[in-house]
Amino acid sequence: MARSLDRKRCIIVTVVTVVLLIIVLGLVLGLTLRRDPEQFETTFIDRCETFEGYDCKKLWTTFEQAYVGRDPCKVTPEDYDPFIAAASFKPACDRMMFWSKTKDVVHAFTEKNPCFVTLEDTVLGGVVDGLTWCGKEGSSETFTIGCPGWTDCENNTVRSFWNRASVAFADAACGDVTAMLNGALDTPFSSASIFGSIELPRFTSPKVKRLHILLVSQTNSGANCTNASLQEIQKTLSAGITYSCKDMTEAQLQQCSHKPCGNCW
């Protein structure tokens, strides 16, 4: 009788354990493959509607067609070509601002000084800035968790998008162009960055007349315009484009935010 009870208890414990494992596994898979297409789509369209002149629902449909139902590591920059064409914008000659490793600083600046425009200040980049997304083979949904990271595979959904969008933004550059780099780094310029590998090589004369580098740091103790890495910019820069550079602290940059349109450097 005792053995029979022990056996029943053992069976009950085993069943409970299996059920708990199934529940835990389901939760893990749910987190890994969680999809929230409605929230992502809503965010995309809400952001799009802050820009004038776009059919935002049509723009969303064009955007998702680049990756939905596909292996998230096999989405190329060219897959976003239809979206890039649909999200075309008027070039802001003399006002386009590029950046590398200064995202928070540059956007705090352009938010207060709309004279300058970054990729993320246009519909092209603004609709998905800071977001993660991907599709899955056999699914018609957009996923926001479980997507490959920036370095997990070369042609992942997000990386391919920003590479293609950066090409479009750089191709639109005209007149005087500004790039904000991080003066707190030992090597403020990297040829492997998006700015160094994609945007800078696409500046062409006479469309682009001048490239001005802003080397921004919290204090004056950081790198300056004599930094060896900046010489690589001058070597890469297309013939006919004038190069200049200025060291600035974040406090000095903040003062520029409150001045009327026009360079304060």
C-alpha atoms as a printed R data frame, in Angstrom:
    type eleno elety resid chain resno      x      y       z
1   ATOM     1    CA   MET     A     1  0.000  0.000   0.000
2   ATOM     2    CA   ALA     A     2  2.823  2.409   0.927
3   ATOM     3    CA   ARG     A     3  4.663  1.579  -2.275
4   ATOM     4    CA   SER     A     4  1.499  2.236  -4.292
5   ATOM     5    CA   LEU     A     5  1.061  5.669  -2.676
6   ATOM     6    CA   ASP     A     6  4.720  6.542  -3.269
7   ATOM     7    CA   ARG     A     7  4.360  5.525  -6.907
8   ATOM     8    CA   LYS     A     8  1.259  7.733  -7.327
9   ATOM     9    CA   ARG     A     9  3.017 10.645  -5.666
10  ATOM    10    CA   CYS     A    10  5.986 10.147  -8.001
11  ATOM    11    CA   ILE     A    11  3.691 10.121 -11.041
12  ATOM    12    CA   ILE     A    12  1.916 13.275  -9.855
13  ATOM    13    CA   VAL     A    13  5.228 15.089  -9.238
14  ATOM    14    CA   THR     A    14  6.491 14.027 -12.668
15  ATOM    15    CA   VAL     A    15  3.336 15.238 -14.399
16  ATOM    16    CA   VAL     A    16  3.474 18.582 -12.565
17  ATOM    17    CA   THR     A    17  7.139 18.975 -13.451
18  ATOM    18    CA   VAL     A    18  6.461 18.302 -17.132
19  ATOM    19    CA   VAL     A    19  3.569 20.774 -17.144
20  ATOM    20    CA   LEU     A    20  5.755 23.451 -15.535
21  ATOM    21    CA   LEU     A    21  8.513 22.821 -18.080
22  ATOM    22    CA   ILE     A    22  6.009 23.210 -20.917
23  ATOM    23    CA   ILE     A    23  4.745 26.477 -19.426
24  ATOM    24    CA   VAL     A    24  8.287 27.837 -18.968
25  ATOM    25    CA   LEU     A    25  9.253 26.777 -22.491
26  ATOM    26    CA   GLY     A    26  6.157 28.479 -23.849
27  ATOM    27    CA   LEU     A    27  7.014 31.693 -22.020
28  ATOM    28    CA   VAL     A    28 10.582 31.638 -23.328
29  ATOM    29    CA   LEU     A    29  9.438 31.057 -26.888
30  ATOM    30    CA   GLY     A    30  6.820 33.713 -26.470
31  ATOM    31    CA   LEU     A    31  9.452 36.246 -25.439
32  ATOM    32    CA   THR     A    32 11.819 35.118 -28.177
33  ATOM    33    CA   LEU     A    33  9.257 35.307 -30.963
34  ATOM    34    CA   ARG     A    34  6.964 37.933 -29.554
35  ATOM    35    CA   ARG     A    35  5.291 39.973 -32.265
36  ATOM    36    CA   ASP     A    36  3.653 43.284 -31.768
37  ATOM    37    CA   PRO     A    37  2.871 44.402 -35.328
38  ATOM    38    CA   GLU     A    38  0.068 46.769 -34.372
39  ATOM    39    CA   GLN     A    39  2.197 48.781 -31.934
40  ATOM    40    CA   PHE     A    40  5.123 48.954 -34.372
41  ATOM    41    CA   GLU     A    41  2.849 49.977 -37.248
42  ATOM    42    CA   THR     A    42  1.123 52.572 -35.075
43  ATOM    43    CA   THR     A    43  4.447 54.084 -34.022
44  ATOM    44    CA   PHE     A    44  5.628 54.144 -37.638
45  ATOM    45    CA   ILE     A    45  2.471 55.857 -38.915
46  ATOM    46    CA   ASP     A    46  2.243 58.308 -35.983
47  ATOM    47    CA   ARG     A    47  5.817 59.421 -36.612
48  ATOM    48    CA   CYS     A    48  5.234 59.606 -40.351
49  ATOM    49    CA   GLU     A    49  2.250 61.906 -39.878
50  ATOM    50    CA   THR     A    50  4.470 64.536 -38.246
51  ATOM    51    CA   PHE     A    51  5.944 65.078 -41.728
52  ATOM    52    CA   GLU     A    52  3.867 66.752 -44.432
53  ATOM    53    CA   GLY     A    53  3.134 65.380 -47.874
54  ATOM    54    CA   TYR     A    54  3.263 61.604 -47.322
55  ATOM    55    CA   ASP     A    55  0.662 58.858 -47.613
56  ATOM    56    CA   CYS     A    56  1.751 57.203 -44.373
57  ATOM    57    CA   LYS     A    57 -0.315 54.018 -44.708
58  ATOM    58    CA   LYS     A    58  1.065 53.458 -48.181
59  ATOM    59    CA   LEU     A    59  4.552 54.223 -46.903
60  ATOM    60    CA   TRP     A    60  4.105 51.618 -44.162
61  ATOM    61    CA   THR     A    61  2.995 48.968 -46.667
62  ATOM    62    CA   THR     A    62  6.011 49.701 -48.857
63  ATOM    63    CA   PHE     A    63  8.335 49.543 -45.863
64  ATOM    64    CA   GLU     A    64  7.154 46.192 -44.503
65  ATOM    65    CA   GLN     A    65  7.318 44.540 -47.905
66  ATOM    66    CA   ALA     A    66 11.113 44.727 -47.663
67  ATOM    67    CA   TYR     A    67 11.332 42.167 -44.841
68  ATOM    68    CA   VAL     A    68  7.986 40.496 -43.972
69  ATOM    69    CA   GLY     A    69  8.021 36.722 -44.496
70  ATOM    70    CA   ARG     A    70 11.775 36.661 -45.022
71  ATOM    71    CA   ASP     A    71 14.820 35.332 -43.210
72  ATOM    72    CA   PRO     A    72 15.900 38.333 -41.066
73  ATOM    73    CA   CYS     A    73 19.534 37.697 -42.032
74  ATOM    74    CA   LYS     A    74 18.797 37.803 -45.764
75  ATOM    75    CA   VAL     A    75 17.368 41.288 -46.200
76  ATOM    76    CA   THR     A    76 19.683 43.398 -48.353
77  ATOM    77    CA   PRO     A    77 19.923 47.202 -48.488
78  ATOM    78    CA   GLU     A    78 18.474 47.065 -52.007
79  ATOM    79    CA   ASP     A    79 15.291 45.445 -50.655
80  ATOM    80    CA   TYR     A    80 14.443 48.847 -49.177
81  ATOM    81    CA   ASP     A    81 14.726 50.649 -52.537
82  ATOM    82    CA   PRO     A    82 10.930 50.991 -53.015
83  ATOM    83    CA   PHE     A    83 10.593 52.544 -49.554
84  ATOM    84    CA   ILE     A    84 13.535 54.895 -50.163
85  ATOM    85    CA   ALA     A    85 11.858 56.080 -53.373
86  ATOM    86    CA   ALA     A    86  8.494 56.563 -51.639
87  ATOM    87    CA   ALA     A    87 10.082 58.446 -48.710
88  ATOM    88    CA   SER     A    88 12.005 60.898 -50.872
89  ATOM    89    CA   PHE     A    89 12.603 64.299 -49.306
90  ATOM    90    CA   LYS     A    90 13.727 67.721 -50.456
91  ATOM    91    CA   PRO     A    91 17.472 68.154 -49.912
92  ATOM    92    CA   ALA     A    92 18.326 70.830 -47.370
93  ATOM    93    CA   CYS     A    93 21.361 72.394 -49.006
94  ATOM    94    CA   ASP     A    94 23.865 73.931 -46.540
95  ATOM    95    CA   ARG     A    95 21.882 72.439 -43.634
96  ATOM    96    CA   MET     A    96 22.523 68.691 -43.721
97  ATOM    97    CA   MET     A    97 24.174 67.306 -40.612
98  ATOM    98    CA   PHE     A    98 25.956 63.952 -40.479
99  ATOM    99    CA   TRP     A    99 27.281 62.352 -37.312
100 ATOM   100    CA   SER     A   100 29.280 59.489 -35.850
101 ATOM   101    CA   LYS     A   101 29.132 58.389 -32.208
102 ATOM   102    CA   THR     A   102 27.433 61.658 -31.222
103 ATOM   103    CA   LYS     A   103 23.778 60.669 -31.626
104 ATOM   104    CA   ASP     A   104 22.402 62.125 -28.388
105 ATOM   105    CA   VAL     A   105 24.403 65.342 -28.709
106 ATOM   106    CA   VAL     A   106 23.584 65.987 -32.355
107 ATOM   107    CA   HIS     A   107 19.863 65.361 -31.925
108 ATOM   108    CA   ALA     A   108 19.677 67.541 -28.824
109 ATOM   109    CA   PHE     A   109 21.245 70.235 -31.010
110 ATOM   110    CA   THR     A   110 18.978 69.846 -34.060
111 ATOM   111    CA   GLU     A   111 15.895 69.685 -31.838
112 ATOM   112    CA   LYS     A   112 16.650 73.209 -30.616
113 ATOM   113    CA   ASN     A   113 18.161 74.439 -33.859
114 ATOM   114    CA   PRO     A   114 16.028 73.229 -36.795
115 ATOM   115    CA   CYS     A   115 18.377 75.011 -39.191
116 ATOM   116    CA   PHE     A   116 20.264 71.701 -39.363
117 ATOM   117    CA   VAL     A   117 18.816 68.357 -40.423
118 ATOM   118    CA   THR     A   118 20.046 64.833 -39.684
119 ATOM   119    CA   LEU     A   119 18.833 61.643 -41.347
120 ATOM   120    CA   GLU     A   120 16.649 60.988 -38.308
121 ATOM   121    CA   ASP     A   121 15.028 64.417 -38.725
122 ATOM   122    CA   THR     A   122 13.608 63.363 -42.103
123 ATOM   123    CA   VAL     A   123 10.746 60.938 -42.741
124 ATOM   124    CA   LEU     A   124 13.320 58.540 -44.166
125 ATOM   125    CA   GLY     A   125 14.971 57.881 -40.809
126 ATOM   126    CA   GLY     A   126 12.532 59.387 -38.346
127 ATOM   127    CA   VAL     A   127  9.844 56.715 -38.713
128 ATOM   128    CA   VAL     A   128 12.043 53.934 -37.282
129 ATOM   129    CA   ASP     A   129 14.716 55.756 -35.280
130 ATOM   130    CA   GLY     A   130 15.609 53.691 -32.202
131 ATOM   131    CA   LEU     A   131 13.347 50.778 -33.193
132 ATOM   132    CA   THR     A   132 14.079 47.115 -33.921
133 ATOM   133    CA   TRP     A   133 12.079 45.015 -36.356
134 ATOM   134    CA   CYS     A   134 12.269 41.918 -38.547
135 ATOM   135    CA   GLY     A   135 10.167 39.287 -40.263
136 ATOM   136    CA   LYS     A   136 10.209 35.495 -40.116
137 ATOM   137    CA   GLU     A   137  9.980 32.984 -42.919
138 ATOM   138    CA   GLY     A   138  6.419 31.735 -43.246
139 ATOM   139    CA   SER     A   139  4.962 34.653 -41.261
140 ATOM   140    CA   SER     A   140  3.179 37.795 -42.403
141 ATOM   141    CA   GLU     A   141  3.899 39.607 -39.133
142 ATOM   142    CA   THR     A   142  6.455 42.148 -37.944
143 ATOM   143    CA   PHE     A   143  8.523 41.038 -34.947
144 ATOM   144    CA   THR     A   144 10.203 43.405 -32.501
145 ATOM   145    CA   ILE     A   145 11.939 40.908 -30.187
146 ATOM   146    CA   GLY     A   146 14.148 37.998 -31.208
147 ATOM   147    CA   CYS     A   147 15.527 39.833 -34.248
148 ATOM   148    CA   PRO     A   148 19.243 39.485 -35.071
149 ATOM   149    CA   GLY     A   149 21.506 42.179 -33.661
150 ATOM   150    CA   TRP     A   150 23.569 44.632 -35.695
151 ATOM   151    CA   THR     A   151 26.616 42.344 -35.811
152 ATOM   152    CA   ASP     A   152 24.851 38.965 -35.847
153 ATOM   153    CA   CYS     A   153 24.724 38.841 -39.649
154 ATOM   154    CA   GLU     A   154 25.667 41.262 -42.401
155 ATOM   155    CA   ASN     A   155 22.299 41.553 -44.129
156 ATOM   156    CA   ASN     A   156 20.048 41.786 -41.101
157 ATOM   157    CA   THR     A   157 16.828 43.767 -41.330
158 ATOM   158    CA   VAL     A   158 17.835 46.843 -39.335
159 ATOM   159    CA   ARG     A   159 21.449 47.144 -40.459
160 ATOM   160    CA   SER     A   160 20.498 46.882 -44.127
161 ATOM   161    CA   PHE     A   161 17.897 49.599 -43.680
162 ATOM   162    CA   TRP     A   162 20.263 52.118 -42.099
163 ATOM   163    CA   ASN     A   163 22.977 51.395 -44.641
164 ATOM   164    CA   ARG     A   164 20.523 52.055 -47.490
165 ATOM   165    CA   ALA     A   165 18.991 55.119 -45.838
166 ATOM   166    CA   SER     A   166 22.460 56.547 -45.213
167 ATOM   167    CA   VAL     A   167 23.273 56.191 -48.904
168 ATOM   168    CA   ALA     A   168 20.111 58.121 -49.804
169 ATOM   169    CA   PHE     A   169 20.820 60.876 -47.275
170 ATOM   170    CA   ALA     A   170 24.438 61.248 -48.407
171 ATOM   171    CA   ASP     A   171 23.410 61.318 -52.071
172 ATOM   172    CA   ALA     A   172 21.130 64.256 -51.272
173 ATOM   173    CA   ALA     A   173 23.933 66.292 -49.652
174 ATOM   174    CA   CYS     A   174 24.532 69.648 -51.298
175 ATOM   175    CA   GLY     A   175 26.270 72.922 -50.602
176 ATOM   176    CA   ASP     A   176 28.051 73.114 -47.244
177 ATOM   177    CA   VAL     A   177 27.820 69.859 -45.266
178 ATOM   178    CA   THR     A   178 28.517 69.449 -41.546
179 ATOM   179    CA   ALA     A   179 29.538 66.303 -39.667
180 ATOM   180    CA   MET     A   180 29.644 66.069 -35.872
181 ATOM   181    CA   LEU     A   181 32.251 63.682 -34.453
182 ATOM   182    CA   ASN     A   182 33.076 62.659 -30.889
183 ATOM   183    CA   GLY     A   183 36.107 64.535 -29.592
184 ATOM   184    CA   ALA     A   184 36.215 62.389 -26.451
185 ATOM   185    CA   LEU     A   185 37.508 59.441 -28.491
186 ATOM   186    CA   ASP     A   186 41.169 58.792 -29.240
187 ATOM   187    CA   THR     A   187 40.171 58.257 -32.890
188 ATOM   188    CA   PRO     A   188 37.133 60.465 -33.591
189 ATOM   189    CA   PHE     A   189 36.958 59.305 -37.207
190 ATOM   190    CA   SER     A   190 36.692 55.648 -38.223
191 ATOM   191    CA   SER     A   191 36.651 54.553 -41.852
192 ATOM   192    CA   ALA     A   192 34.542 51.558 -40.722
193 ATOM   193    CA   SER     A   193 31.700 53.725 -39.380
194 ATOM   194    CA   ILE     A   194 28.607 54.452 -41.461
195 ATOM   195    CA   PHE     A   195 29.834 58.009 -41.903
196 ATOM   196    CA   GLY     A   196 33.308 56.855 -42.943
197 ATOM   197    CA   SER     A   197 32.396 53.874 -45.116
198 ATOM   198    CA   ILE     A   198 29.086 54.942 -46.670
199 ATOM   199    CA   GLU     A   199 28.346 58.653 -46.400
200 ATOM   200    CA   LEU     A   200 31.700 60.409 -46.771
201 ATOM   201    CA   PRO     A   201 32.696 58.626 -50.032
202 ATOM   202    CA   ARG     A   202 29.402 59.716 -51.646
203 ATOM   203    CA   PHE     A   203 30.027 63.448 -51.262
204 ATOM   204    CA   THR     A   204 30.877 64.735 -54.724
205 ATOM   205    CA   SER     A   205 31.950 68.084 -56.123
206 ATOM   206    CA   PRO     A   206 30.556 70.463 -57.301
207 ATOM   207    CA   LYS     A   207 27.303 69.364 -55.641
208 ATOM   208    CA   VAL     A   208 29.002 69.445 -52.235
209 ATOM   209    CA   LYS     A   209 31.181 72.527 -51.803
210 ATOM   210    CA   ARG     A   210 32.514 72.175 -48.282
211 ATOM   211    CA   LEU     A   211 32.690 69.598 -45.496
212 ATOM   212    CA   HIS     A   212 32.918 71.089 -42.041
213 ATOM   213    CA   ILE     A   213 33.832 68.811 -39.137
214 ATOM   214    CA   LEU     A   214 32.603 69.667 -35.653
215 ATOM   215    CA   LEU     A   215 34.699 67.852 -33.069
216 ATOM   216    CA   VAL     A   216 32.574 67.974 -29.918
217 ATOM   217    CA   SER     A   217 33.572 66.947 -26.387
218 ATOM   218    CA   GLN     A   218 32.454 67.800 -22.855
219 ATOM   219    CA   THR     A   219 35.680 69.661 -22.094
220 ATOM   220    CA   ASN     A   220 38.638 71.050 -24.013
221 ATOM   221    CA   SER     A   221 40.775 68.097 -22.922
222 ATOM   222    CA   GLY     A   222 39.596 65.770 -25.689
223 ATOM   223    CA   ALA     A   223 40.913 65.233 -29.200
224 ATOM   224    CA   ASN     A   224 41.338 68.268 -31.436
225 ATOM   225    CA   CYS     A   225 41.358 68.982 -35.134
226 ATOM   226    CA   THR     A   226 44.994 67.912 -35.447
227 ATOM   227    CA   ASN     A   227 44.030 64.312 -34.574
228 ATOM   228    CA   ALA     A   228 45.652 61.868 -37.001
229 ATOM   229    CA   SER     A   229 42.372 60.062 -37.753
230 ATOM   230    CA   LEU     A   230 40.919 63.245 -39.264
231 ATOM   231    CA   GLN     A   231 43.622 63.214 -41.927
232 ATOM   232    CA   GLU     A   232 41.873 60.137 -43.345
233 ATOM   233    CA   ILE     A   233 38.805 62.294 -44.008
234 ATOM   234    CA   GLN     A   234 40.839 64.667 -46.128
235 ATOM   235    CA   LYS     A   235 42.344 61.745 -48.061
236 ATOM   236    CA   THR     A   236 38.891 60.244 -48.728
237 ATOM   237    CA   LEU     A   237 37.182 63.505 -49.587
238 ATOM   238    CA   SER     A   238 36.421 64.044 -53.266
239 ATOM   239    CA   ALA     A   239 38.636 66.563 -55.067
240 ATOM   240    CA   GLY     A   240 37.090 70.011 -55.193
241 ATOM   241    CA   ILE     A   241 35.443 69.861 -51.754
242 ATOM   242    CA   THR     A   242 36.865 72.258 -49.180
243 ATOM   243    CA   TYR     A   243 37.629 70.787 -45.739
244 ATOM   244    CA   SER     A   244 37.515 72.596 -42.398
245 ATOM   245    CA   CYS     A   245 37.339 71.579 -38.734
246 ATOM   246    CA   LYS     A   246 36.494 73.176 -35.410
247 ATOM   247    CA   ASP     A   247 36.836 71.957 -31.810
248 ATOM   248    CA   MET     A   248 33.822 72.697 -29.626
249 ATOM   249    CA   THR     A   249 32.705 71.847 -26.140
250 ATOM   250    CA   GLU     A   250 29.133 70.739 -25.576
251 ATOM   251    CA   ALA     A   251 28.534 74.019 -23.718
252 ATOM   252    CA   GLN     A   252 29.653 76.027 -26.763
253 ATOM   253    CA   LEU     A   253 27.444 73.895 -29.002
254 ATOM   254    CA   GLN     A   254 24.514 74.527 -26.672
255 ATOM   255    CA   GLN     A   255 25.000 78.276 -27.119
256 ATOM   256    CA   CYS     A   256 24.761 77.788 -30.884
257 ATOM   257    CA   SER     A   257 21.376 76.118 -30.422
258 ATOM   258    CA   HIS     A   258 19.810 79.426 -29.431
259 ATOM   259    CA   LYS     A   259 21.252 81.521 -32.243
260 ATOM   260    CA   PRO     A   260 19.367 82.365 -35.465
261 ATOM   261    CA   CYS     A   261 19.961 80.260 -38.536
262 ATOM   262    CA   GLY     A   262 23.497 80.585 -39.777
263 ATOM   263    CA   ASN     A   263 26.753 78.941 -38.843
264 ATOM   264    CA   CYS     A   264 28.224 79.876 -35.486
265 ATOM   265    CA   TRP     A   265 31.462 78.083 -36.224
